[in-house]
mmCIF file of C-alpha atoms in Angstrom:
data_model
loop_
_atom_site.group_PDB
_atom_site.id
_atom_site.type_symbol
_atom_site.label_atom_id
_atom_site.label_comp_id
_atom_site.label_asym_id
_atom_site.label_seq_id
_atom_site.Cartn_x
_atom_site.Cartn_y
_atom_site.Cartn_z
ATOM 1 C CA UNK A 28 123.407 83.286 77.777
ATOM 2 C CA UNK A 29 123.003 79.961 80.132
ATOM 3 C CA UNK A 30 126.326 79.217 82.138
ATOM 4 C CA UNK A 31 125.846 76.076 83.913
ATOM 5 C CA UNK A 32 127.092 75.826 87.345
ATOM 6 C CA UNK A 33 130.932 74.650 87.207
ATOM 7 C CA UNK A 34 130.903 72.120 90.187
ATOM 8 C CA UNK A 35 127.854 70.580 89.069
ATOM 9 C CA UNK A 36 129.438 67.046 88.361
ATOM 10 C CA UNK A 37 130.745 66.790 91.650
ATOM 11 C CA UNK A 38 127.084 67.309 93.053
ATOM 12 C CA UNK A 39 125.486 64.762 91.587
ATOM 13 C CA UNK A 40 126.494 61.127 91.817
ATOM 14 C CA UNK A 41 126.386 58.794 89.038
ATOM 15 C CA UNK A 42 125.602 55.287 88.317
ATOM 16 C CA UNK A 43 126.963 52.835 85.425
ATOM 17 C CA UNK A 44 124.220 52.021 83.429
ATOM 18 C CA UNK A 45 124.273 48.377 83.761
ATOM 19 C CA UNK A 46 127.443 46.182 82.252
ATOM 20 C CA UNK A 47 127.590 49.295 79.875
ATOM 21 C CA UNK A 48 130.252 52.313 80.194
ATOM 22 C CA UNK A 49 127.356 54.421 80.361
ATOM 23 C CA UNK A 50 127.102 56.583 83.224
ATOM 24 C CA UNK A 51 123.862 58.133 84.524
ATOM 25 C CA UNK A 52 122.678 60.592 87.226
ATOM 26 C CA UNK A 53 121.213 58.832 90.143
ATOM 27 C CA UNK A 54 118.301 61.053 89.647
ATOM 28 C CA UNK A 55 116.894 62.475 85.848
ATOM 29 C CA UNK A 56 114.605 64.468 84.917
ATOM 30 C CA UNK A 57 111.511 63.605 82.923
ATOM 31 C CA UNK A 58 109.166 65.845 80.768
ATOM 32 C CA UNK A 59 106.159 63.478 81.180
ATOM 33 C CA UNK A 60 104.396 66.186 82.961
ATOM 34 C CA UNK A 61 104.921 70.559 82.942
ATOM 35 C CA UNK A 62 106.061 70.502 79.633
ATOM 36 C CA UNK A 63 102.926 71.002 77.435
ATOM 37 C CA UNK A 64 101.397 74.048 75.770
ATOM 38 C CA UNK A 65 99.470 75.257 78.344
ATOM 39 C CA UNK A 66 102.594 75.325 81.189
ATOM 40 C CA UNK A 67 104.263 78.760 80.465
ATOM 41 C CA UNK A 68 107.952 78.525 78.493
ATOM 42 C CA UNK A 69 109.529 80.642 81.313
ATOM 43 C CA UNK A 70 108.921 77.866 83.655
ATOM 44 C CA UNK A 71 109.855 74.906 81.589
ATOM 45 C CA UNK A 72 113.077 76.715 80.758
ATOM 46 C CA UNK A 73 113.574 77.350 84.363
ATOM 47 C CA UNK A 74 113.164 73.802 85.331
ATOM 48 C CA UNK A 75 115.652 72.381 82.968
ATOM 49 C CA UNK A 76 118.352 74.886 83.730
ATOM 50 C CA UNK A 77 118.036 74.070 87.226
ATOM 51 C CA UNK A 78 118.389 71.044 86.506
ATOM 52 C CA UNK A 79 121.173 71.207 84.627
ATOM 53 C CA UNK A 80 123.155 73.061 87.469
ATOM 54 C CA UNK A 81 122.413 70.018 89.457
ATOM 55 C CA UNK A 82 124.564 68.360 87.581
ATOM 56 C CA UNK A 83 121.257 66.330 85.994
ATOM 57 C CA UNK A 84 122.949 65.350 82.535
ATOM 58 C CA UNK A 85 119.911 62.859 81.638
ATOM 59 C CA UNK A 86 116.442 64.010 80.578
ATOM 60 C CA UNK A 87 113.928 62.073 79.429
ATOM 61 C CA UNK A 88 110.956 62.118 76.839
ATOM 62 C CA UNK A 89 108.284 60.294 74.461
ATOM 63 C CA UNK A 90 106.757 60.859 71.771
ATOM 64 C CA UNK A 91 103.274 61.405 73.348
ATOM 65 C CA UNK A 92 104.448 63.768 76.064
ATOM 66 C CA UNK A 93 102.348 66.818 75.470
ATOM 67 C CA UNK A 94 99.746 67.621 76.153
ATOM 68 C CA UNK A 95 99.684 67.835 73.383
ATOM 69 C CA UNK A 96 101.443 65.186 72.309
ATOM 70 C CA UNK A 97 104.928 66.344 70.768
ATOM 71 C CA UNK A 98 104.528 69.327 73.137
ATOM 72 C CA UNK A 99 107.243 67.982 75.358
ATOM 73 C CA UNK A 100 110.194 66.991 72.640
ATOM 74 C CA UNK A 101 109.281 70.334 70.987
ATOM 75 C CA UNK A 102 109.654 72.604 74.600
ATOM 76 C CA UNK A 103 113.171 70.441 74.849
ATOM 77 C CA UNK A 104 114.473 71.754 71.131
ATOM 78 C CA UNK A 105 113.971 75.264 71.771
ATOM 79 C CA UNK A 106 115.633 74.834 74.595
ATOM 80 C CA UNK A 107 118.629 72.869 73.001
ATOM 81 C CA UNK A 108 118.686 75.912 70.371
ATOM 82 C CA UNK A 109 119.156 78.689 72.755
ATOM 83 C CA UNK A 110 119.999 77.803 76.653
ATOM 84 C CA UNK A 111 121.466 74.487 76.220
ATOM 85 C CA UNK A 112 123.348 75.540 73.179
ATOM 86 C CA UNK A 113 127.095 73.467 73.036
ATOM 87 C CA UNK A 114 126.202 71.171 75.928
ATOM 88 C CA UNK A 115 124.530 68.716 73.373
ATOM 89 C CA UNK A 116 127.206 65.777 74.148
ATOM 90 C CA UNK A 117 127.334 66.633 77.978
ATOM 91 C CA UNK A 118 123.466 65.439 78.148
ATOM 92 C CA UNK A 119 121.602 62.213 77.538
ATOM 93 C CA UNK A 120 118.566 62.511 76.228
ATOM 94 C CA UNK A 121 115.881 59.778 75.540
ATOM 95 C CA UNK A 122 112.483 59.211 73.592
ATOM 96 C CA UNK A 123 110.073 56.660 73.209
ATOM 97 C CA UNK A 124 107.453 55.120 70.871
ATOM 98 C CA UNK A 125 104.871 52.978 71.510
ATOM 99 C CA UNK A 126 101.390 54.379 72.899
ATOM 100 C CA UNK A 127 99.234 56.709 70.713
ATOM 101 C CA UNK A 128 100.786 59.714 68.330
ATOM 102 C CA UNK A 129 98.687 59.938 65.265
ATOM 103 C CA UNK A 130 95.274 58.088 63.787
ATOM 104 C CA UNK A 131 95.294 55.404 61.690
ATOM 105 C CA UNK A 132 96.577 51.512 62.254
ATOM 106 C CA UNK A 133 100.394 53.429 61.837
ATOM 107 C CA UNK A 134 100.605 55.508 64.931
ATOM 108 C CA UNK A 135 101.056 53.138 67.234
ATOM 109 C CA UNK A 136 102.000 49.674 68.787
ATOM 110 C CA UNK A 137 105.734 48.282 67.738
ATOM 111 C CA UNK A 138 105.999 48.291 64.319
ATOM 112 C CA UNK A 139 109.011 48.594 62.163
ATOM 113 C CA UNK A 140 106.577 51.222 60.234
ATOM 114 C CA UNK A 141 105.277 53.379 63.207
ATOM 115 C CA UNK A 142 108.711 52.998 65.279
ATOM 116 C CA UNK A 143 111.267 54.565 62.681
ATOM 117 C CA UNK A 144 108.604 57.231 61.340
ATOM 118 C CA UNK A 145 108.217 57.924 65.140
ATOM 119 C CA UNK A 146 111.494 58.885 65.694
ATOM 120 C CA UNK A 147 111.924 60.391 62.650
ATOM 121 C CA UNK A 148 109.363 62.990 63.970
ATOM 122 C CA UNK A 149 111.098 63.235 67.377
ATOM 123 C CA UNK A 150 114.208 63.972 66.057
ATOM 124 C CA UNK A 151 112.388 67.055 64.082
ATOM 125 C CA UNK A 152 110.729 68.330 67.300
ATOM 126 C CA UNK A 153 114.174 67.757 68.907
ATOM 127 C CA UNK A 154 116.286 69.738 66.110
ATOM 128 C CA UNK A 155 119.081 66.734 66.754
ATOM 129 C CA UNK A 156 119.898 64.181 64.776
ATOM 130 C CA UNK A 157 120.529 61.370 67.142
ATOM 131 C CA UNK A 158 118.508 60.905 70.558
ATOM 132 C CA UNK A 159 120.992 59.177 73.027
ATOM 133 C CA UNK A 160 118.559 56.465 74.145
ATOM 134 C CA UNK A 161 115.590 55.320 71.732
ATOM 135 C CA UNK A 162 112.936 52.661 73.545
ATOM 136 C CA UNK A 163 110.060 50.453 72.736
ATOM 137 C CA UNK A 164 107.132 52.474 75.144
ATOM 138 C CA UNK A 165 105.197 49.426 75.469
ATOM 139 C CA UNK A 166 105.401 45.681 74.492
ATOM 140 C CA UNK A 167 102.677 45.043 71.407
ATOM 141 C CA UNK A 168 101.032 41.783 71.803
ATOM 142 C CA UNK A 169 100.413 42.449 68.121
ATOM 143 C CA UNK A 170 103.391 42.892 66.339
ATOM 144 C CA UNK A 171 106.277 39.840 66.557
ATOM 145 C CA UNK A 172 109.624 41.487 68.992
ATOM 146 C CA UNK A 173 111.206 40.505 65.882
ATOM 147 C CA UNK A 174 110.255 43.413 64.431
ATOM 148 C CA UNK A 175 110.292 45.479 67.020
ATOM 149 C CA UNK A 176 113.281 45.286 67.996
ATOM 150 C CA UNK A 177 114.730 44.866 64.526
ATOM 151 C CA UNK A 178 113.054 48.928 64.454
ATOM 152 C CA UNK A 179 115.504 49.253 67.556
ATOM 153 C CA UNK A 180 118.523 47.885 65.937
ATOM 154 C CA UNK A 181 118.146 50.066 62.689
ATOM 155 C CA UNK A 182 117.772 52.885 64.645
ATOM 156 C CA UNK A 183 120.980 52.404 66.603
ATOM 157 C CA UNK A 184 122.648 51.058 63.045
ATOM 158 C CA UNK A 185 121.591 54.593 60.940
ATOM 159 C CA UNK A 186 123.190 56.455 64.090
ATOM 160 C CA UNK A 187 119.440 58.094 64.918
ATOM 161 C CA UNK A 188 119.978 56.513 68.116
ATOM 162 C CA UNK A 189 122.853 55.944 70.583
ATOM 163 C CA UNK A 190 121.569 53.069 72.566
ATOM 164 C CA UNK A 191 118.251 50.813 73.005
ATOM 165 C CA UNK A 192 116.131 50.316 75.452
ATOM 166 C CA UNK A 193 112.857 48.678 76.952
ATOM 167 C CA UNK A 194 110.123 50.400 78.840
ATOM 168 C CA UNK A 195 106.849 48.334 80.612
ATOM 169 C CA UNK A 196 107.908 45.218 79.716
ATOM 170 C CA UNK A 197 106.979 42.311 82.009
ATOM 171 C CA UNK A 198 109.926 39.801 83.266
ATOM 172 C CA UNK A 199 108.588 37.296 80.688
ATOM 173 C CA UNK A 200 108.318 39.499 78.089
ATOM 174 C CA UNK A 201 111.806 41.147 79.163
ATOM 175 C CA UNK A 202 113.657 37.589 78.803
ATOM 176 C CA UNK A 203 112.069 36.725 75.314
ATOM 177 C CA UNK A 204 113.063 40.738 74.387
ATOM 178 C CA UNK A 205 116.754 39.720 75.368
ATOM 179 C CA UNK A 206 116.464 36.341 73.123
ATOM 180 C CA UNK A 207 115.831 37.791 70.372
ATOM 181 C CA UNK A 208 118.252 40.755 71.133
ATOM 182 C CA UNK A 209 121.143 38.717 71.304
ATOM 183 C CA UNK A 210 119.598 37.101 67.823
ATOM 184 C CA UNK A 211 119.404 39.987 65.830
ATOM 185 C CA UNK A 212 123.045 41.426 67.336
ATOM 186 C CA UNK A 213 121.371 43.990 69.161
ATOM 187 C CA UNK A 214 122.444 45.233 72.400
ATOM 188 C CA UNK A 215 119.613 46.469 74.700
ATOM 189 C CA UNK A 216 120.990 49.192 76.850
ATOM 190 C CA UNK A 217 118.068 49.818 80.168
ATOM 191 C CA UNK A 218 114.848 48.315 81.083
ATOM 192 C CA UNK A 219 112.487 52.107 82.045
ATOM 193 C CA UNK A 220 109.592 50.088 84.229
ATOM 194 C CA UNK A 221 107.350 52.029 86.682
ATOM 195 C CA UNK A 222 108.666 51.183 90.444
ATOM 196 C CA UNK A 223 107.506 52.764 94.049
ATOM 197 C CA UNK A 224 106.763 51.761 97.557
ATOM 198 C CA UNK A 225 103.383 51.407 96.610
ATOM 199 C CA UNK A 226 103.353 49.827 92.957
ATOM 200 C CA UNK A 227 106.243 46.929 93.525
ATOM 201 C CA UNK A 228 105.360 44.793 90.491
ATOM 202 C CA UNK A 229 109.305 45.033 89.305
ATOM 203 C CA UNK A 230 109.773 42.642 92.569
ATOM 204 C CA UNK A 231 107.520 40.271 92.244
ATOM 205 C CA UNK A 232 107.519 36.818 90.510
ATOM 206 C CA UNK A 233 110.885 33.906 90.142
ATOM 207 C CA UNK A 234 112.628 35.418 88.559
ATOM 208 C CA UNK A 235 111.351 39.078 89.111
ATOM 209 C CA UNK A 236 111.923 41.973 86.432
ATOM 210 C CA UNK A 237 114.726 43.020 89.053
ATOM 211 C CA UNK A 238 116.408 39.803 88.625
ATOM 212 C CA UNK A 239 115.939 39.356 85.140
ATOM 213 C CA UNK A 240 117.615 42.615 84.325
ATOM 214 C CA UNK A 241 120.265 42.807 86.955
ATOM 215 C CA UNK A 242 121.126 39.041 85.542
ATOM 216 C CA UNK A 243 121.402 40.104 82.195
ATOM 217 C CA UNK A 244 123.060 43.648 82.869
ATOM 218 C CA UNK A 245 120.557 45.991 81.792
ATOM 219 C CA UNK A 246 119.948 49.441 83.469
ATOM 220 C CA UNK A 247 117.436 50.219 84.850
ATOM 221 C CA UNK A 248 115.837 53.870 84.871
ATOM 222 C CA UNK A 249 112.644 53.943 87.270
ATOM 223 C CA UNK A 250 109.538 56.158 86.898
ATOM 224 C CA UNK A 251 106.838 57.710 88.797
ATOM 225 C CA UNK A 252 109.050 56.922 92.364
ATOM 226 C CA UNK A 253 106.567 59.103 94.109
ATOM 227 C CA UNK A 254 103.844 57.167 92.831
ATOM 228 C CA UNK A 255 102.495 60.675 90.529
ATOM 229 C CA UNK A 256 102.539 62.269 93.940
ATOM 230 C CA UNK A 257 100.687 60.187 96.039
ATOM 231 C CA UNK A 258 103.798 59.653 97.965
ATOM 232 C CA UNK A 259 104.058 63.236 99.068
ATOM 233 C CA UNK A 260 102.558 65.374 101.552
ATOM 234 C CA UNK A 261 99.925 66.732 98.538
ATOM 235 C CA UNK A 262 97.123 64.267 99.958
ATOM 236 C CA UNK A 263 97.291 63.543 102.830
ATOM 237 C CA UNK A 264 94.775 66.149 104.765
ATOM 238 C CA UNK A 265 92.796 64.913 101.557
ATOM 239 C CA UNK A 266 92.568 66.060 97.897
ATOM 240 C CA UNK A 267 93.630 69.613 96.997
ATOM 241 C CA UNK A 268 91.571 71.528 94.429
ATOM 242 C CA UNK A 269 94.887 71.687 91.804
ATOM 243 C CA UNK A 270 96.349 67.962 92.242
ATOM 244 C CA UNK A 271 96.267 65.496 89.492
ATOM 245 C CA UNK A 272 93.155 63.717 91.225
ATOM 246 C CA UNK A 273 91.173 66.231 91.405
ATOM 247 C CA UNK A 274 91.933 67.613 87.735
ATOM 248 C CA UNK A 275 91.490 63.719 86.505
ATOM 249 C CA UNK A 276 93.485 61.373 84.333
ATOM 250 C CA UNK A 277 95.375 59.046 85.165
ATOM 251 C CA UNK A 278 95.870 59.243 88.668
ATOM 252 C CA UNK A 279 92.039 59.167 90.137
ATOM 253 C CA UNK A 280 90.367 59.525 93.287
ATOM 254 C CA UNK A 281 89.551 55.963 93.337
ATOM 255 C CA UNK A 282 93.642 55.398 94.217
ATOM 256 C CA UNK A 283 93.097 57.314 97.600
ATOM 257 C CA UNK A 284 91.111 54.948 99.648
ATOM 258 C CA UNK A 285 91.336 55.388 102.922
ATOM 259 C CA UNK A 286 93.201 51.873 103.101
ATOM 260 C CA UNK A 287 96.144 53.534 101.316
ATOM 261 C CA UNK A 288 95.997 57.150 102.835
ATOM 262 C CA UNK A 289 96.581 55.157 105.986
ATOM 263 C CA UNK A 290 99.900 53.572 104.618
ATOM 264 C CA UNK A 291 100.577 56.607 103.378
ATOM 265 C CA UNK A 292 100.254 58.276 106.141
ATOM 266 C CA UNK A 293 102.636 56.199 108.480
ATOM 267 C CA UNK A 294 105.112 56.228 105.523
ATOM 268 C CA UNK A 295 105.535 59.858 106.435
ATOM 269 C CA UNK A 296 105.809 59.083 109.722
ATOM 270 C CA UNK A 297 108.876 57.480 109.043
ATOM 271 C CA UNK A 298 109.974 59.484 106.987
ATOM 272 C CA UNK A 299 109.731 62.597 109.409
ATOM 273 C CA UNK A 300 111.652 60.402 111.905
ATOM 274 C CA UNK A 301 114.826 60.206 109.224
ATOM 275 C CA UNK A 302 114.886 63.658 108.968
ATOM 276 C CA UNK A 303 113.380 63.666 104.689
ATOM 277 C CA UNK A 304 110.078 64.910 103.686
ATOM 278 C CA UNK A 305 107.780 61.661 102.446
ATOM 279 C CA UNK A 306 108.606 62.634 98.931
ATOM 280 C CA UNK A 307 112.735 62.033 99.870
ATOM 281 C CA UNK A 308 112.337 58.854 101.658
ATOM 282 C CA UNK A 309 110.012 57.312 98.412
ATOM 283 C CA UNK A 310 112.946 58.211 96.074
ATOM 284 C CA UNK A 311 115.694 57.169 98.209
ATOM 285 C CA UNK A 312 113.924 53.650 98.859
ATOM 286 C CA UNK A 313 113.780 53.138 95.331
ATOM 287 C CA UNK A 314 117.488 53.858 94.574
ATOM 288 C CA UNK A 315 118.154 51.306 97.605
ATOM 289 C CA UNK A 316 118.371 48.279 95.716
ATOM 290 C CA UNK A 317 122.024 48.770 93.396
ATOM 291 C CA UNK A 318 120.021 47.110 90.380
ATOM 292 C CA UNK A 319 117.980 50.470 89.911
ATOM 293 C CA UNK A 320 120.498 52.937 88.258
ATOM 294 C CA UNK A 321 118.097 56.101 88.245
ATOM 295 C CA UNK A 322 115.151 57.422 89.643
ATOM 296 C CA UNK A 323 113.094 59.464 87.554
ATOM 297 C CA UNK A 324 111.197 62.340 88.666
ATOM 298 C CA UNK A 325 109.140 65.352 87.285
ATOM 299 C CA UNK A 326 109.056 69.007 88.782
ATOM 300 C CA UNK A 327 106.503 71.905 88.875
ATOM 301 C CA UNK A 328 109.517 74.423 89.735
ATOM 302 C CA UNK A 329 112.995 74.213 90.096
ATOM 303 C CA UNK A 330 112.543 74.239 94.126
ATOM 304 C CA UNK A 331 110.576 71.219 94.001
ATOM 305 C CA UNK A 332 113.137 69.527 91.798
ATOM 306 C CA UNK A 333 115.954 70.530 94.125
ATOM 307 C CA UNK A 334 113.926 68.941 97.283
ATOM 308 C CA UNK A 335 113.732 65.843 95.079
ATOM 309 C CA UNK A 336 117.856 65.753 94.511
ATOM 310 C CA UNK A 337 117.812 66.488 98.241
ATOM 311 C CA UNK A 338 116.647 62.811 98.743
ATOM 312 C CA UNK A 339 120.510 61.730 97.823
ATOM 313 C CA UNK A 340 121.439 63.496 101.131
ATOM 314 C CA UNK A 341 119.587 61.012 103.427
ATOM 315 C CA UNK A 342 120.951 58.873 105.547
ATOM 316 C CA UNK A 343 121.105 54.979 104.607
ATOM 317 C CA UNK A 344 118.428 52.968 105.389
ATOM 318 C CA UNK A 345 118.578 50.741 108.490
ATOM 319 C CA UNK A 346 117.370 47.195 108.644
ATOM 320 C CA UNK A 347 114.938 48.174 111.082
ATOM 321 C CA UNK A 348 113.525 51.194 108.545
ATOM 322 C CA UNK A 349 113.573 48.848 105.832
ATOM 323 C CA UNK A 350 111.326 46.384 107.764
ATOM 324 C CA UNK A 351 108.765 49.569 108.768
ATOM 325 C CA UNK A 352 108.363 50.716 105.589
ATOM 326 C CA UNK A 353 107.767 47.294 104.280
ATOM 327 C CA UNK A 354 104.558 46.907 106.528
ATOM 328 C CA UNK A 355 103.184 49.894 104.610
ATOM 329 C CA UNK A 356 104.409 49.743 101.284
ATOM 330 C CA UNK A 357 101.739 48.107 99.779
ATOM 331 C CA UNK A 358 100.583 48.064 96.977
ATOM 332 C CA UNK A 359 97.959 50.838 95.709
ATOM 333 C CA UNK A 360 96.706 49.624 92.908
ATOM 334 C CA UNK A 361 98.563 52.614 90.958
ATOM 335 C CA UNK A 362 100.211 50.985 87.985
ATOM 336 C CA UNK A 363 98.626 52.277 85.498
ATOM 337 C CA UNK A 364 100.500 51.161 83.070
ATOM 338 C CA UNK A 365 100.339 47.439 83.264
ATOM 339 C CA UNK A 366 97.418 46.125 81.497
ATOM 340 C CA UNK A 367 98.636 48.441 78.671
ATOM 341 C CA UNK A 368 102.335 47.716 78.257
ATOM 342 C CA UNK A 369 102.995 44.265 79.125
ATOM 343 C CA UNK A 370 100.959 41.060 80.476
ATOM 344 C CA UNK A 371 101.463 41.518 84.175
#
């Protein structure tokens, strides 16, 4: 039997989740990665009751988290079955639908179709009946927001989902999402872009995605802060044998030009000088700026995860930091996700 840790809410601080009364840990964890077949149960369950004890009440999933995909909502139900048994309504806990789940012109995009049978599925893997927050993975060029978020508004209506939210979508596409929100009647809960010092894309632009949704009084939940972990100390004496780069994917060795390393490299350099590993200072920097309500991360092992909570102990950043880190928080060409999701 799993007793959680009984000061863990006074260990973690939270953050109201936009104009909402929803409150969220200043960091969550996501399943993204660690959580498919081949990672061993014993570790996965290990993570997430760590986390828990940390007073991490949000954790966060898609549909396509795997491998393979399913894998990840599926690890999270056992758990909710045995371990995490009665503390149901003391978590939040999120999917999405949008990329790639099943073949055929019905498993993915934003349709009303592949969005509600989507969740549907999740809910199965899950063993739950409601997920807390349900988003649109990606905005599909293809399908009117109409629709899609009509698919987001049913699902809150039936009660299969708590809130709604956004993931990937550009600023543009963010403010015609919130037009046709407040059309339909639906409130849109958190905006879930990708955000680090080296992929700043939520910044840029008049108005930028940051001003868009602190204007309109979304959350916003940020992922892959440490840039999938090419803003910690994992590359910079070059590429280890068991990283994500070497392995391939996503993240390739095409990101680590020598160009970047560099800013990399002085990044930790000023990071060592504040007294935080590299990893600290890149989540810290993103919870900076009051608009972000959560940084996101991902964990091998419950020590790493508690090294990344460790970044809330910092100190604040001063002006003069700020101004360092800006000279070498460039961007790396890492966002991945762009020229699917949204039109950058």
């Amino acid at each position: 039997m799993f007793t959680p840790a009984p000061g863990r809410y006074e260990a973690m601080p939270y953050r109201r989740c936009g104009r909402s009364g929803l409150d969220l840990p200043a960091i969550a964890l996501g399943l993204w990665q660690n959580f498919g077949e081949g990672t061993p149960e014993a570790g996965q369950r290990e993570i997430v009751r760590r986390a828990v004890d940390l007073g991490i009440t949000h954790l966060d999933l898609a549909n396509n988290y795997g491998p393979p995909p399913g894998a990840a909502e599926a690890a999270l139900g056992r758990l909710l079955a045995t371990d995490l048994a009665g503390l149901r309504d003391e978590l939040v806990i999120s999917t999405k639908a949008g990329y790639t789940q099943w073949p055929g012109p019905y498993g993915e995009g934003g349709s009303r179709k592949y969005l509600l049978a989507s969740l549907d599925q999740s809910l199965g893997r899950l063993g739950l009946d409601h997920v807390d927050i349900f988003y649109s993975h990606r905005f599909d060029p293809t399908t009117p927001l109409h629709e899609t978020l009509g698919a987001l508004l049913t699902a809150v209506r039936s009660g299969r989902a708590r809130y709604a939210g956004i993931s990937s979508y550009s600023a543009e596409r963010t403010v015609q999402a919130l037009a046709v929100a407040a059309e339909i009647g639906l409130d849109l809960l958190v905006h879930q872009p990708s955000y680090s010092m080296v992929n700043r894309w939520v910044e840029d632009g008049d108005p930028s995605l940051l001003d868009v949704v602190g204007e309109a009084g979304l959350g916003t939940v940020v992922f892959s802060p440490l840039a999938q972990g090419l803003l910690t100390d994992k590359y910079l004496d070059g590429v280890p044998g068991d990283s994500r780069a070497a392995r391939g994917g996503p993240f390739r060795r095409e990101f680590l030009t020598e160009e970047t390393l560099g800013h990399v490299r002085a990044l930790n350099e000023i990071a060592a000088a504040r007294g935080q590993t590299l990893a600290q200072m890149a989540i810290a920097w993103v919870l900076r700026d009051p608009r972000v309500t959560t940084a996101l991360v991902g964990a091998s092992s419950p020590a790493q995860l508690e090294s990344s909570v460790a970044a809330l102990d910092g100190p604040a950043f001063s002006p003069d930091e700020l101004t360092a880190i800006d000279g070498h928080a460039v961007d790396a060409g890492v966002n991945i996700w762009g020229p699917r999701s949204s039109d950058l």
